Coordinates of C-alpha atoms in Angstrom, one line a residue:
M1 CA 77.3 49.4 161.2
G2 CA 78.9 52.8 161.9
R3 CA 79.1 55.6 159.3
T4 CA 82.3 56.9 157.8
A5 CA 83.1 60.3 156.5
L6 CA 86.1 61.8 154.7
V7 CA 86.8 65.5 155.3
L8 CA 89.4 67.4 153.2
G9 CA 90.9 70.7 154.1
V10 CA 91.9 70.9 157.8
S11 CA 94.7 73.5 158.5
N12 CA 94.0 74.4 162.2
K13 CA 91.3 74.5 164.8
R14 CA 89.6 77.5 163.1
S15 CA 89.1 75.6 159.9
I16 CA 85.5 75.1 158.8
A17 CA 86.6 71.5 158.1
W18 CA 87.5 71.0 161.7
A19 CA 84.1 72.3 162.9
C20 CA 82.5 69.8 160.5
I21 CA 84.5 67.0 161.9
Q22 CA 83.5 67.8 165.5
S23 CA 79.8 67.9 164.4
L24 CA 80.2 64.5 162.7
L25 CA 81.9 63.0 165.7
E26 CA 78.8 64.1 167.8
K27 CA 76.8 61.7 165.6
H28 CA 79.4 58.9 166.1
F29 CA 80.9 59.0 162.6
Q30 CA 84.3 57.5 162.0
V31 CA 86.1 60.4 160.3
V32 CA 89.2 60.5 158.2
F33 CA 90.5 64.0 157.5
T34 CA 93.2 65.4 155.3
Y35 CA 95.8 68.1 155.7
Q36 CA 97.8 69.7 152.9
S37 CA 101.4 68.7 153.7
D38 CA 103.9 67.6 156.4
R39 CA 103.9 71.2 157.6
F40 CA 100.5 70.6 159.1
A41 CA 101.1 67.1 160.5
R42 CA 101.8 68.2 164.1
T43 CA 98.7 70.4 164.1
A44 CA 96.7 67.4 162.9
E45 CA 98.0 65.2 165.6
S46 CA 97.3 67.9 168.2
L47 CA 93.7 68.2 167.0
I48 CA 93.2 64.5 167.2
S49 CA 94.5 64.3 170.7
S50 CA 92.2 67.1 171.8
Q51 CA 89.1 64.9 171.1
P52 CA 87.7 62.4 173.6
S53 CA 86.7 60.2 170.6
S54 CA 90.1 60.2 169.1
A55 CA 89.8 56.5 168.3
S56 CA 87.3 57.5 165.6
L57 CA 89.5 60.1 164.0
T58 CA 92.5 59.6 161.6
A59 CA 94.5 62.2 159.6
I60 CA 96.2 61.7 156.3
A61 CA 98.3 64.1 154.2
C62 CA 96.9 65.0 150.8
D63 CA 98.0 67.7 148.4
V64 CA 94.9 68.1 146.3
Q65 CA 96.9 69.3 143.3
R66 CA 98.8 66.0 143.0
E67 CA 97.7 63.4 145.4
I68 CA 93.9 62.8 145.3
P69 CA 94.2 59.6 143.2
E70 CA 96.9 58.3 145.6
L71 CA 94.6 59.2 148.5
F72 CA 92.0 56.7 147.3
D73 CA 94.2 54.1 145.7
E74 CA 96.6 53.7 148.6
R75 CA 96.3 55.9 151.7
L76 CA 92.6 55.4 152.5
T77 CA 92.8 51.7 152.0
K78 CA 95.6 51.5 154.6
V79 CA 93.3 53.2 157.1
L80 CA 89.9 51.9 156.3
G81 CA 90.6 48.6 154.5
E82 CA 89.6 47.5 151.0
N83 CA 85.9 47.1 151.6
I84 CA 84.8 50.2 153.6
K85 CA 82.4 52.5 151.8
L86 CA 82.2 56.2 152.6
D87 CA 78.9 57.7 153.6
A88 CA 79.9 61.4 153.3
V89 CA 82.8 63.3 151.6
I90 CA 83.3 66.9 152.5
H91 CA 85.5 69.3 150.5
S92 CA 86.6 72.4 152.4
I93 CA 89.5 73.7 150.3
A94 CA 90.1 77.1 148.8
Y95 CA 93.3 78.9 147.9
A96 CA 94.5 81.7 145.7
P97 CA 98.1 82.9 145.6
P98 CA 98.8 85.9 147.8
D99 CA 99.7 88.1 144.7
A100 CA 96.2 87.5 143.3
M101 CA 94.5 88.4 146.6
K102 CA 96.7 91.4 147.4
C103 CA 96.8 93.0 143.9
G104 CA 93.5 94.7 144.6
T105 CA 91.7 93.9 141.3
L106 CA 90.7 91.0 139.0
L107 CA 92.5 92.8 136.2
G108 CA 95.7 92.4 138.1
T109 CA 95.4 88.6 138.3
S110 CA 98.1 86.7 136.3
R111 CA 97.3 83.6 134.3
E112 CA 99.3 81.5 136.6
S113 CA 97.5 82.7 139.7
F114 CA 94.1 82.4 138.0
L115 CA 94.8 78.8 137.0
Q116 CA 96.2 77.8 140.4
A117 CA 93.1 79.3 142.2
H118 CA 90.8 77.3 140.0
D119 CA 92.9 74.2 140.2
I120 CA 92.9 74.0 144.0
S121 CA 89.5 75.6 144.8
S122 CA 87.4 74.1 142.0
Y123 CA 89.0 71.3 140.0
S124 CA 90.0 69.5 143.1
F125 CA 86.3 68.9 143.8
L126 CA 85.8 67.4 140.3
E127 CA 88.8 65.1 140.8
L128 CA 87.6 64.2 144.3
A129 CA 84.2 63.2 142.9
R130 CA 85.8 61.1 140.2
C131 CA 88.0 59.2 142.7
A132 CA 85.6 59.1 145.6
T133 CA 82.4 57.8 144.0
P134 CA 83.7 54.2 143.5
R135 CA 84.4 54.1 147.3
M136 CA 81.0 55.6 148.3
R137 CA 77.8 53.9 149.3
H138 CA 74.7 54.3 147.2
G139 CA 73.0 57.5 148.4
A140 CA 76.1 58.9 149.9
S141 CA 77.0 62.6 149.5
L142 CA 79.6 65.0 148.2
T143 CA 79.5 68.4 149.9
T144 CA 81.7 71.4 149.3
L145 CA 82.0 74.8 150.9
S146 CA 81.4 78.0 149.0
Y147 CA 80.9 81.8 149.6
L148 CA 78.6 84.5 148.4
G149 CA 81.4 85.9 146.2
A150 CA 80.4 83.1 143.7
V151 CA 77.3 85.1 142.7
R152 CA 78.0 88.6 143.9
A153 CA 80.9 91.1 143.4
I154 CA 82.7 91.3 146.7
P155 CA 85.4 93.9 147.1
N156 CA 88.9 92.3 147.4
Y157 CA 87.6 88.7 146.8
N158 CA 89.2 89.0 143.4
V159 CA 90.0 85.7 141.6
M160 CA 88.2 83.7 144.3
G161 CA 84.9 84.9 143.0
P162 CA 85.3 83.2 139.6
A163 CA 86.8 80.1 141.4
K164 CA 83.8 79.7 143.7
A165 CA 81.4 80.3 140.7
S166 CA 83.2 77.4 138.9
L167 CA 82.8 75.3 142.0
E168 CA 79.1 75.9 142.4
S169 CA 78.6 75.1 138.7
L170 CA 80.4 71.8 139.2
V171 CA 78.0 71.0 142.0
R172 CA 75.0 71.4 139.6
G173 CA 76.7 69.5 136.8
L174 CA 77.9 66.6 139.0
A175 CA 74.5 66.3 140.7
L176 CA 73.0 65.8 137.3
E177 CA 75.5 63.1 136.3
L178 CA 75.8 61.3 139.6
S179 CA 72.3 60.1 140.2
D180 CA 73.4 57.5 142.8
F181 CA 74.8 60.2 145.0
R182 CA 73.9 63.7 146.4
V183 CA 76.1 66.7 145.5
N184 CA 75.6 70.0 147.2
A185 CA 77.4 73.2 148.4
V186 CA 77.1 75.1 151.6
S187 CA 77.8 78.8 151.2
S188 CA 79.1 80.2 154.5
G189 CA 79.1 83.7 155.8
P190 CA 82.5 85.2 156.4
L191 CA 84.5 83.3 159.1
N192 CA 87.9 84.0 160.6
T193 CA 89.8 81.1 158.9
L194 CA 93.3 80.9 157.6
A195 CA 92.0 81.5 154.1
A196 CA 90.0 84.6 155.2
R197 CA 93.2 86.3 156.4
G198 CA 94.3 86.6 152.8
I199 CA 91.4 88.9 152.0
N200 CA 92.0 92.6 152.3
G201 CA 89.3 94.3 154.4
F202 CA 88.0 91.0 155.8
T203 CA 87.0 92.6 159.0
D204 CA 84.9 95.2 157.1
I205 CA 83.2 92.4 155.2
R206 CA 82.4 90.5 158.4
N207 CA 81.1 93.7 160.1
E208 CA 78.9 94.4 157.1
V209 CA 77.2 91.0 157.5
E210 CA 76.7 91.6 161.2
D211 CA 75.1 95.0 160.6
R212 CA 72.9 94.1 157.6
S213 CA 71.9 90.5 157.8
P214 CA 68.3 89.9 158.8
L215 CA 69.5 87.9 161.9
G216 CA 71.8 90.8 162.9
K217 CA 74.8 88.7 163.6
A218 CA 77.7 86.9 161.9
V219 CA 77.5 83.1 161.8
S220 CA 79.8 80.8 163.7
P221 CA 81.8 77.8 162.4
E222 CA 79.4 75.6 164.4
D223 CA 76.4 77.1 162.6
V224 CA 78.0 76.2 159.3
A225 CA 79.1 72.8 160.4
R226 CA 75.7 71.7 161.6
T227 CA 74.3 72.7 158.2
V228 CA 77.0 70.8 156.4
R229 CA 76.3 67.7 158.6
F230 CA 72.6 67.9 157.8
V231 CA 73.1 68.4 154.1
A232 CA 75.7 65.6 153.9
T233 CA 74.0 63.0 156.1
E234 CA 70.3 63.7 156.4
A235 CA 69.0 65.7 153.5
D236 CA 68.1 62.8 151.3
G237 CA 65.9 64.9 148.9
I238 CA 68.5 67.7 148.3
T239 CA 71.0 67.6 145.5
G240 CA 72.6 70.2 143.1
Q241 CA 71.9 73.0 145.5
T242 CA 73.9 75.8 147.2
I243 CA 72.6 76.3 150.8
Y244 CA 73.3 79.6 152.4
V245 CA 74.4 79.9 156.0
D246 CA 75.0 83.7 156.3
G247 CA 72.3 85.0 158.6
G248 CA 70.3 85.9 155.6
Y249 CA 72.8 88.4 154.3
G250 CA 72.7 87.0 150.8
I251 CA 69.0 88.1 150.3
V252 CA 69.6 91.8 151.2
A253 CA 69.7 94.7 148.8
G254 CA 69.0 98.4 149.1
P255 CA 69.8 100.9 151.9
P256 CA 70.3 99.6 155.5
L257 CA 67.1 98.9 157.5
R258 CA 66.8 101.0 160.6
R259 CA 66.2 98.6 163.4

């Protein structure tokens, strides 16, 4: 029997989620992915039609602030049927309101923006786990995407730092509670995604990784996607972990090494 994955968070062809989908399709997964609203429906249709294996790919709208229960109670059932069990669920969603990212400081973050960033970027993973696990096979996986800003102070990352720290804490707590499943995070180096465009000085952050990471280069979406696929589908002995795919940048401290 073929394996089935659910991937949340596709916005365009540069999304990490889309790279993950392509990697899963290479291994002959049936993939259902979500996009945020009708505004992205045409993009989703275009992405599906661009794939030779489009028969194995389906898109569903899901606003994670309101519609995760409906996704599992109604929408997935229409696509997959009542008895299909998921082998992998991948959460690739992060958002903070523009005012929180452009204000320049954590101190400038409003209560409303703080709560919305955590609701979409972190709480959505908790609700996803609650709703998904009844539809998952024993030994299946929940995997989310994170960033170094969860554990380091990154200029201009602002409220997303605490939101990603919350997300990684959820990974550990859920791994402890959900012993029938594996729960992990993959922490990606900076990639040129739609979300990254909201970070002031993103190009400087990316250049810093290229200059100072032990591998001397920035990672690609494909690098991250292959690791997500491994963690989600093959790493049977790994749970509760954050796996870094950043060229080794996360281990570096001190003055630059002269190469």
